CSV table of C-alpha atoms in Angstrom, one decimal:
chain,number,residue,atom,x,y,z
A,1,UNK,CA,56.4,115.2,26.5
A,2,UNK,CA,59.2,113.4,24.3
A,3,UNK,CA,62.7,112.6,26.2
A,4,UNK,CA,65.7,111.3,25.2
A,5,UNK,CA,66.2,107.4,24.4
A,6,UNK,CA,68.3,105.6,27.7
A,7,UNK,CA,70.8,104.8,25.5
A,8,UNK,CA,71.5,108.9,24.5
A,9,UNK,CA,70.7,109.6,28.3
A,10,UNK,CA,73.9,107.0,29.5
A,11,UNK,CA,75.7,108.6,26.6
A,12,UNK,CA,75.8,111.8,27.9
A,13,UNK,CA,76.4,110.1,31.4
A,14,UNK,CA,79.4,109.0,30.3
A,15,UNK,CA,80.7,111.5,27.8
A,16,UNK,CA,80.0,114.1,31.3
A,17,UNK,CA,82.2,111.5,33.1
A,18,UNK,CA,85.0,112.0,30.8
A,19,UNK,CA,85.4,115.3,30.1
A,20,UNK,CA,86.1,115.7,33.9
A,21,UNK,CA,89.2,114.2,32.8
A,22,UNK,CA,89.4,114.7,29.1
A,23,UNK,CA,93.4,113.8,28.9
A,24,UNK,CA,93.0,110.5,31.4
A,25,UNK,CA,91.7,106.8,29.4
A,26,UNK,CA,89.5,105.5,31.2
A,27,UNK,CA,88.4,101.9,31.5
A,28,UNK,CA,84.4,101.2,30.0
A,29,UNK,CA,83.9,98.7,33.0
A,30,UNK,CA,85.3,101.3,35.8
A,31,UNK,CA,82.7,103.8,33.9
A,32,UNK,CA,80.1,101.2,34.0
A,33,UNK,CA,80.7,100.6,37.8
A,34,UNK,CA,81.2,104.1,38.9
A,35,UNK,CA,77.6,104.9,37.2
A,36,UNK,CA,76.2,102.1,37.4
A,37,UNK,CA,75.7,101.3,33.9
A,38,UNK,CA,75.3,97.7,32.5
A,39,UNK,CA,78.2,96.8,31.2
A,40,UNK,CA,77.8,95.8,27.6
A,41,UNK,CA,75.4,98.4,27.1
A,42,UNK,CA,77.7,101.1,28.3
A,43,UNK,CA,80.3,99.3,25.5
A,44,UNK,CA,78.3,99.7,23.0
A,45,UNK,CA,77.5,103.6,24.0
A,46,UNK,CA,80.8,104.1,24.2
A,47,UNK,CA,81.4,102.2,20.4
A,48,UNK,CA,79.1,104.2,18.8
A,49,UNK,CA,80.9,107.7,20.5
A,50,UNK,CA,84.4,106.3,19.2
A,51,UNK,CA,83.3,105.5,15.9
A,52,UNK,CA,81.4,109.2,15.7
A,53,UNK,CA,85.4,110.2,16.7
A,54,UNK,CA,84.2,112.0,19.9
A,55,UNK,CA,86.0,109.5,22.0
A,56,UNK,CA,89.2,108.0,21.4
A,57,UNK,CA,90.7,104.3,22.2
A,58,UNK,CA,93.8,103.0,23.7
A,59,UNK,CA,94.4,99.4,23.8
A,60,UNK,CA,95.9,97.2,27.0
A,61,UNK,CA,96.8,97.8,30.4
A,62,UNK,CA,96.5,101.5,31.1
A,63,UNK,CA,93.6,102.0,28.2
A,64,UNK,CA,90.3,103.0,27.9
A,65,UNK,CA,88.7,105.8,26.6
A,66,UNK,CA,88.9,109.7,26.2
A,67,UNK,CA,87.9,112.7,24.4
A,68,UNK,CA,89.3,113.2,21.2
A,69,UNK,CA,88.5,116.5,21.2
A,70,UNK,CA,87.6,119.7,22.8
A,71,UNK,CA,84.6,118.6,25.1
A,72,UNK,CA,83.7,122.2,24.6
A,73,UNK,CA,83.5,121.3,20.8
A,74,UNK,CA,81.8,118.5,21.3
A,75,UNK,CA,77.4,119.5,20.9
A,76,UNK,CA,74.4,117.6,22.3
A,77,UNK,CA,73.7,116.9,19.1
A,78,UNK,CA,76.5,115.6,18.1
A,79,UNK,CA,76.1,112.9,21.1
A,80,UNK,CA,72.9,112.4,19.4
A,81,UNK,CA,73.7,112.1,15.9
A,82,UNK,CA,76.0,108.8,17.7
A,83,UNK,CA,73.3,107.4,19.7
A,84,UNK,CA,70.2,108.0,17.6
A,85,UNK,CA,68.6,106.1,14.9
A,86,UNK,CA,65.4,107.9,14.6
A,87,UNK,CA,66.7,111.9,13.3
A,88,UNK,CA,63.6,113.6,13.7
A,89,UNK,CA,60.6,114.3,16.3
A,90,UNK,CA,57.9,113.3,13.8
A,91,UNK,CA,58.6,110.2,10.9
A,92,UNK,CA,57.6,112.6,8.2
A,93,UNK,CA,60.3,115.2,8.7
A,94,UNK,CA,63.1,112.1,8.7
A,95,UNK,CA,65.2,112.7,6.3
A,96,UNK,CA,66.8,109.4,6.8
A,97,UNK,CA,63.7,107.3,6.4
A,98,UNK,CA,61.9,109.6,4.3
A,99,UNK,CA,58.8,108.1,5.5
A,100,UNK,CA,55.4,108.7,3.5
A,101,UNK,CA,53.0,110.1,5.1
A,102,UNK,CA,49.5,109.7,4.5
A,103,UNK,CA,48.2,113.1,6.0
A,104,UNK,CA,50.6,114.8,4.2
A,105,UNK,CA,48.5,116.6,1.9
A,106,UNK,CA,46.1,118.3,4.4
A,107,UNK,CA,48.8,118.1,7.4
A,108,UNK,CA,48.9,121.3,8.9
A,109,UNK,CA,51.3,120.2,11.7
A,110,UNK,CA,54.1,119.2,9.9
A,111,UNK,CA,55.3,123.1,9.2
A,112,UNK,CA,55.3,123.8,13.1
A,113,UNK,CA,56.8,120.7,14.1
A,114,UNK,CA,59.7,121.6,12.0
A,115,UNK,CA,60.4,124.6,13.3
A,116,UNK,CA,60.2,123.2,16.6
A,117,UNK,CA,62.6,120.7,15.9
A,118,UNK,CA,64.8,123.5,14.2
A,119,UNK,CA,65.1,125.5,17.1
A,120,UNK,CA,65.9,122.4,19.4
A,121,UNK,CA,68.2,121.7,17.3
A,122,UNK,CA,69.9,125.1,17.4
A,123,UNK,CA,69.8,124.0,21.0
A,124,UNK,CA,71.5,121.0,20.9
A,125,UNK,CA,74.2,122.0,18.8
A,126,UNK,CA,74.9,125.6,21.0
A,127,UNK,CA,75.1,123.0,23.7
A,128,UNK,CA,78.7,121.2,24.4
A,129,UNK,CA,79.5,118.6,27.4
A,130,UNK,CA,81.9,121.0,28.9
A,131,UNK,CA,78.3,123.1,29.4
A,132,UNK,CA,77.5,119.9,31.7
A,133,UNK,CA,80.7,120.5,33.4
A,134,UNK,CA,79.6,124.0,35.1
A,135,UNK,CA,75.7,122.8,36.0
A,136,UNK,CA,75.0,122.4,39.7
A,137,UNK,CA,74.8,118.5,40.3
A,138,UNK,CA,71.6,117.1,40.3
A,139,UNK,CA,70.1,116.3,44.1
A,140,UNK,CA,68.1,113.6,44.7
């Protein structure tokens, strides 16, 4: 079974976090500490979010972070298009790397696999962080 890279799994730790209080900046090292998150890592999460224009910066005393938009706007995927560098389940279907396969002309996988990862997709994009905001909380 695939899963989702640590790095997208914080990311959507933290983008959850937020949208609790979508209006309020929040600090990266009070986020890092109340999930405990390393630090720099949860920085650099929280860089790549910014620069995608999900999250917003404030500078100095009472800054941080927040949504700058909607959380209900904001998709799984578009958490992932932020936090991924691999685009697809399977190389050959990467449209970024365009990588060449060398089973590719007797492959009969590739066809499925991309609908599969079509209809995830469809998934992940239906799918906003204010969704996360009305699931039952995780028990351990």
């Amino acid at each position: 079974m695939f899963g989702l890279s640590r790095k997208t799994d914080y990311a959507l730790l933290l983008v959850t976090a937020l949208a609790q209080r979508p209006q309020e900046f929040v600090s990266v090292r009070a986020l890092s500490r109340a999930h405990r998150l390393p630090y720099r890592f949860a920085s650099q999460i929280i860089g790549d979010l910014a620069r995608m224009g999900i999250l917003e910066a404030r500078e100095g005393v009472k800054g941080g972070y927040r949504f700058a938009k909607d959380p209900a706007t904001v998709s799984v995927a578009d958490v992932l298009e932020a936090t991924e560098k691999k685009r697809a389940f399977v190389s050959c279907l990467d449209p970024i790397t365009h990588y060449a396969c060398p089973q590719k002309a007797w492959c009969g996988a590739k066809a499925n696999v991309g609908l599969l990862e079509r209809n995830l997709l469809t998934v992940l994009q239906k799918t906003t962080i204010a969704d996360f905001l009305r699931a039952p909380a995780a028990t351990a």
